[in-house]
Amino acid sequence: MKTGGNGMGSEDSLNLDAKEVDFSINELDVALQKEDLPENFPENAVILKISGEINLYSAYALKEKFFDLIDRGFIFIFVNMEKTRYIDSSGLAVFVNTHTKFVEKGKGGMAIFSPSSHVKKF
């Protein structure tokens, strides 16, 4: 990902390494997507690939990861949910709480793309 001073945080805070983002807990895997990014992809944005299940046992860790990214200066979080097999109400709460944090900061947002059939139903 590109880095640079943009008033959103230091260069180091926006230069993510996969080992700072990637994690697995219970049936949930989260990975930083660094490949296939558009040329004009904003430096203060990040794409996460979420696979597995977002449930009571994994939701807190996911919320903490989202909040950490926001605190580091990322104002756009894009979430690829193509391989998300399951999400329950605690998983939904993660996205609501993350949206609330963006609202409190007064800028930024989150977008979900490529939702699995289960996510679409939910």
CSV table of C-alpha atoms in Angstrom, one decimal:
chain,number,residue,atom,x,y,z
A,1,MET,CA,0.0,0.0,0.0
A,2,LYS,CA,1.2,3.5,-0.7
A,3,THR,CA,2.3,5.6,2.2
A,4,GLY,CA,2.6,9.3,2.7
A,5,GLY,CA,1.7,12.3,4.8
A,6,ASN,CA,-1.9,13.2,4.4
A,7,GLY,CA,-2.8,14.5,7.8
A,8,MET,CA,-4.4,11.2,8.7
A,9,GLY,CA,-1.5,9.8,10.6
A,10,SER,CA,2.2,9.2,10.3
A,11,GLU,CA,3.6,7.3,7.3
A,12,ASP,CA,4.4,4.4,9.5
A,13,SER,CA,0.7,4.1,10.7
A,14,LEU,CA,-0.5,3.8,7.1
A,15,ASN,CA,2.1,1.4,5.9
A,16,LEU,CA,0.6,-1.9,6.9
A,17,ASP,CA,2.2,-5.3,6.8
A,18,ALA,CA,0.1,-8.4,6.5
A,19,LYS,CA,1.4,-9.7,9.8
A,20,GLU,CA,-0.1,-6.6,11.6
A,21,VAL,CA,-3.5,-7.4,10.2
A,22,ASP,CA,-3.9,-11.1,9.5
A,23,PHE,CA,-5.3,-13.2,12.2
A,24,SER,CA,-7.4,-16.4,12.8
A,25,ILE,CA,-9.7,-17.1,15.8
A,26,ASN,CA,-12.1,-20.0,16.0
A,27,GLU,CA,-13.7,-20.3,12.6
A,28,LEU,CA,-12.7,-16.8,11.4
A,29,ASP,CA,-9.8,-15.8,9.2
A,30,VAL,CA,-8.9,-12.2,8.4
A,31,ALA,CA,-6.3,-11.2,5.8
A,32,LEU,CA,-5.0,-8.0,4.4
A,33,GLN,CA,-5.6,-7.7,0.6
A,34,LYS,CA,-2.6,-6.1,-1.0
A,35,GLU,CA,-2.9,-7.5,-4.5
A,36,ASP,CA,-5.0,-6.3,-7.3
A,37,LEU,CA,-5.5,-2.8,-5.9
A,38,PRO,CA,-6.4,0.0,-8.4
A,39,GLU,CA,-3.7,2.5,-9.2
A,40,ASN,CA,-5.6,5.3,-7.5
A,41,PHE,CA,-6.5,3.3,-4.4
A,42,PRO,CA,-6.4,5.8,-1.4
A,43,GLU,CA,-3.5,5.5,1.0
A,44,ASN,CA,-5.8,5.8,3.9
A,45,ALA,CA,-7.9,2.8,2.9
A,46,VAL,CA,-7.6,-0.9,3.5
A,47,ILE,CA,-9.2,-4.0,2.1
A,48,LEU,CA,-9.7,-7.0,4.4
A,49,LYS,CA,-10.7,-10.5,3.2
A,50,ILE,CA,-12.9,-12.2,5.8
A,51,SER,CA,-13.6,-15.9,5.5
A,52,GLY,CA,-15.3,-18.3,7.8
A,53,GLU,CA,-17.7,-17.4,10.6
A,54,ILE,CA,-18.3,-14.1,12.4
A,55,ASN,CA,-20.1,-15.1,15.5
A,56,LEU,CA,-20.1,-14.6,19.3
A,57,TYR,CA,-16.7,-16.2,19.6
A,58,SER,CA,-14.9,-14.2,16.9
A,59,ALA,CA,-16.8,-10.9,16.8
A,60,TYR,CA,-14.8,-9.1,19.5
A,61,ALA,CA,-11.5,-9.8,17.9
A,62,LEU,CA,-12.8,-8.5,14.5
A,63,LYS,CA,-14.2,-5.3,16.2
A,64,GLU,CA,-10.8,-4.7,17.8
A,65,LYS,CA,-9.0,-5.1,14.5
A,66,PHE,CA,-11.4,-2.6,12.8
A,67,PHE,CA,-11.0,-0.1,15.7
A,68,ASP,CA,-7.2,-0.4,15.6
A,69,LEU,CA,-7.2,0.4,11.9
A,70,ILE,CA,-9.4,3.5,12.5
A,71,ASP,CA,-7.1,4.6,15.3
A,72,ARG,CA,-4.1,4.2,13.0
A,73,GLY,CA,-5.6,6.7,10.6
A,74,PHE,CA,-7.4,4.5,8.0
A,75,ILE,CA,-10.7,6.2,7.1
A,76,PHE,CA,-12.0,3.7,4.6
A,77,ILE,CA,-12.3,0.0,5.4
A,78,PHE,CA,-13.4,-2.3,2.5
A,79,VAL,CA,-14.5,-5.8,3.5
A,80,ASN,CA,-14.5,-8.6,1.1
A,81,MET,CA,-17.0,-11.1,2.4
A,82,GLU,CA,-17.0,-13.5,-0.5
A,83,LYS,CA,-15.8,-16.4,1.7
A,84,THR,CA,-17.8,-15.5,4.8
A,85,ARG,CA,-19.9,-18.6,5.5
A,86,TYR,CA,-21.8,-17.4,8.5
A,87,ILE,CA,-22.6,-14.2,10.4
A,88,ASP,CA,-24.9,-13.8,13.4
A,89,SER,CA,-26.2,-10.8,15.4
A,90,SER,CA,-22.9,-10.3,17.2
A,91,GLY,CA,-21.2,-10.1,13.8
A,92,LEU,CA,-23.7,-7.6,12.7
A,93,ALA,CA,-23.0,-5.6,15.8
A,94,VAL,CA,-19.3,-5.4,14.8
A,95,PHE,CA,-20.3,-3.5,11.7
A,96,VAL,CA,-22.8,-1.3,13.5
A,97,ASN,CA,-20.2,-0.4,16.2
A,98,THR,CA,-17.5,0.3,13.5
A,99,HIS,CA,-19.9,2.6,11.6
A,100,THR,CA,-20.6,4.4,14.9
A,101,LYS,CA,-16.9,4.9,15.5
A,102,PHE,CA,-16.6,6.5,12.0
A,103,VAL,CA,-19.5,8.7,12.8
A,104,GLU,CA,-18.0,9.8,16.1
A,105,LYS,CA,-14.7,10.7,14.3
A,106,GLY,CA,-16.7,12.7,11.7
A,107,LYS,CA,-15.3,11.1,8.6
A,108,GLY,CA,-14.7,7.8,6.9
A,109,GLY,CA,-16.7,4.7,6.4
A,110,MET,CA,-16.9,1.0,5.7
A,111,ALA,CA,-18.1,-0.9,2.6
A,112,ILE,CA,-18.9,-4.6,2.2
A,113,PHE,CA,-18.4,-6.2,-1.2
A,114,SER,CA,-18.8,-9.6,-2.7
A,115,PRO,CA,-21.1,-10.9,0.0
A,116,SER,CA,-21.6,-14.6,0.2
A,117,SER,CA,-25.2,-16.0,-0.1
A,118,HIS,CA,-25.5,-16.3,3.7
A,119,VAL,CA,-24.4,-12.7,4.2
A,120,LYS,CA,-26.9,-11.5,1.6
A,121,LYS,CA,-29.7,-13.4,3.4
A,122,PHE,CA,-28.7,-11.9,6.7
